[in-house]
Amino acid sequence: MPPSSAARADRWRWVAVGLAAVFVVACSEDVEPVWEQFNATDDQVTIRIGVEDVLDPVSTTLYSSSGIKEVGSARVEPGGGPIGTEHRFVVEVDDAYEHKVGRATVRVQSPERGSDEYDMDADSADEGTWTTTLVSVGEEGETRDDTATFRLWYDVSDEASSSDDTGG
């Protein structure tokens, strides 16, 4: 006896639900980025914290991972000031490399206070410009030199997924 039209409709519904589940699973398998540092590990500046006057900006050149090729620049505005000063951190990646950099961070290290790493925000009008603003903290009368290390990152999983593994 052939199945009823209601039974056929139920079967097709289950097939449709199964196909939808396979589609959702296939589309949700996003590859997590695998970040590797793009620039040299010692691209840094010193920031004077707890001094009376607001100081001029400090800057550094950013180099490739080998330390040979210039890939950009970084600066902190101001380069020092009293406790509570807002410091703007700016990274500018050269046009030739900005498409490779997918993330920028700044690691601030203080001898007495340890270190923290902060993600920087990409500029909406220039993919090679990254910024963040941090406020210096400390006790009244405290002075110190903090080190800001700038790190550019590229996603090595992008390279793996875009390579041709067919051997042809």
Coordinates of C-alpha atoms in Angstrom, one line a residue, residues 26-137:
A26 CA 28.5 23.7 7.4
C27 CA 28.1 27.5 7.4
S28 CA 28.9 27.8 11.1
E29 CA 32.3 26.2 10.9
D30 CA 34.2 29.4 11.0
V31 CA 38.0 29.1 11.3
E32 CA 39.4 30.8 14.3
P33 CA 42.2 33.2 13.4
V34 CA 45.7 32.0 14.3
W35 CA 47.6 35.2 15.0
E36 CA 51.4 35.5 14.5
Q37 CA 53.4 38.6 15.1
F38 CA 54.2 40.5 12.0
N39 CA 56.7 43.0 13.4
A40 CA 59.9 42.9 15.5
T41 CA 59.4 42.0 19.1
D42 CA 61.3 45.1 20.4
D43 CA 59.3 47.9 18.7
Q44 CA 58.7 50.1 21.8
V45 CA 58.8 53.5 23.4
T46 CA 59.2 54.7 27.0
I47 CA 56.4 56.8 28.6
R48 CA 57.1 59.0 31.6
I49 CA 54.3 58.6 34.2
G50 CA 53.8 61.0 37.2
V51 CA 55.9 63.9 35.9
E52 CA 54.6 67.5 36.4
D53 CA 54.5 68.6 32.8
V54 CA 52.8 67.1 29.8
L55 CA 55.6 65.9 27.5
D56 CA 56.0 65.8 23.7
P57 CA 54.9 62.7 21.8
V58 CA 57.3 59.8 21.7
S59 CA 57.6 57.6 18.6
T60 CA 59.4 54.6 17.1
T61 CA 59.8 52.9 13.7
L62 CA 58.2 49.5 13.4
Y63 CA 60.3 46.9 11.7
S64 CA 59.6 43.5 10.1
S65 CA 60.0 40.3 12.1
S66 CA 63.7 40.1 11.1
G67 CA 64.2 43.7 12.2
I68 CA 65.5 44.7 8.8
K69 CA 62.6 46.2 6.8
E70 CA 60.6 49.3 8.0
V71 CA 56.9 48.4 8.0
G72 CA 55.4 51.4 9.8
S73 CA 55.6 53.7 12.8
A74 CA 54.0 54.1 16.3
R75 CA 53.7 57.0 18.6
V76 CA 52.2 58.0 22.0
E77 CA 50.7 61.4 22.5
P78 CA 51.7 62.8 25.0
G79 CA 54.9 60.9 25.8
G80 CA 54.5 61.6 29.5
G81 CA 52.5 63.5 32.0
P82 CA 50.9 63.6 35.5
I83 CA 48.9 60.7 36.9
G84 CA 45.5 60.6 35.1
T85 CA 46.8 61.8 31.7
E86 CA 45.1 60.4 28.7
H87 CA 47.7 58.9 26.3
R88 CA 46.7 58.2 22.7
F89 CA 48.6 55.3 21.1
V90 CA 48.7 55.4 17.3
V91 CA 50.1 52.8 14.9
E92 CA 50.5 53.6 11.2
V93 CA 51.3 50.6 8.9
D94 CA 52.9 51.4 5.6
D95 CA 50.6 51.0 2.6
A96 CA 52.6 48.1 1.2
Y97 CA 51.8 46.0 4.4
E98 CA 48.5 47.3 5.7
H99 CA 46.5 44.5 4.0
K100 CA 48.5 41.9 5.8
V101 CA 47.9 43.2 9.3
G102 CA 44.6 42.1 10.8
R103 CA 45.1 43.2 14.4
A104 CA 47.3 45.6 16.4
T105 CA 48.0 45.6 20.2
V106 CA 50.0 47.6 22.6
R107 CA 51.6 46.0 25.7
V108 CA 52.2 48.4 28.5
Q109 CA 54.7 47.3 31.1
S110 CA 55.4 49.1 34.4
P111 CA 58.2 48.0 36.7
E112 CA 56.0 48.3 39.8
R113 CA 52.6 47.5 38.3
G114 CA 53.2 44.6 35.9
S115 CA 51.9 44.5 32.3
D116 CA 48.7 44.5 30.3
E117 CA 48.0 44.2 26.6
Y118 CA 45.3 46.2 24.9
D119 CA 43.7 45.7 21.5
M120 CA 43.8 48.8 19.2
D121 CA 41.0 49.9 17.0
A122 CA 41.3 50.1 13.3
D123 CA 40.6 53.5 11.8
S124 CA 37.4 53.4 9.6
A125 CA 39.0 55.5 6.8
D126 CA 42.5 53.9 6.7
E127 CA 43.0 50.1 7.2
G128 CA 46.7 50.8 8.2
T129 CA 45.9 53.1 11.1
W130 CA 45.2 51.7 14.6
T131 CA 44.5 53.6 17.8
T132 CA 43.6 53.3 21.4
T133 CA 43.6 55.7 24.4
L134 CA 44.7 54.8 27.9
V135 CA 44.8 56.8 31.1
S136 CA 47.9 56.6 33.3
V137 CA 47.3 55.4 36.9

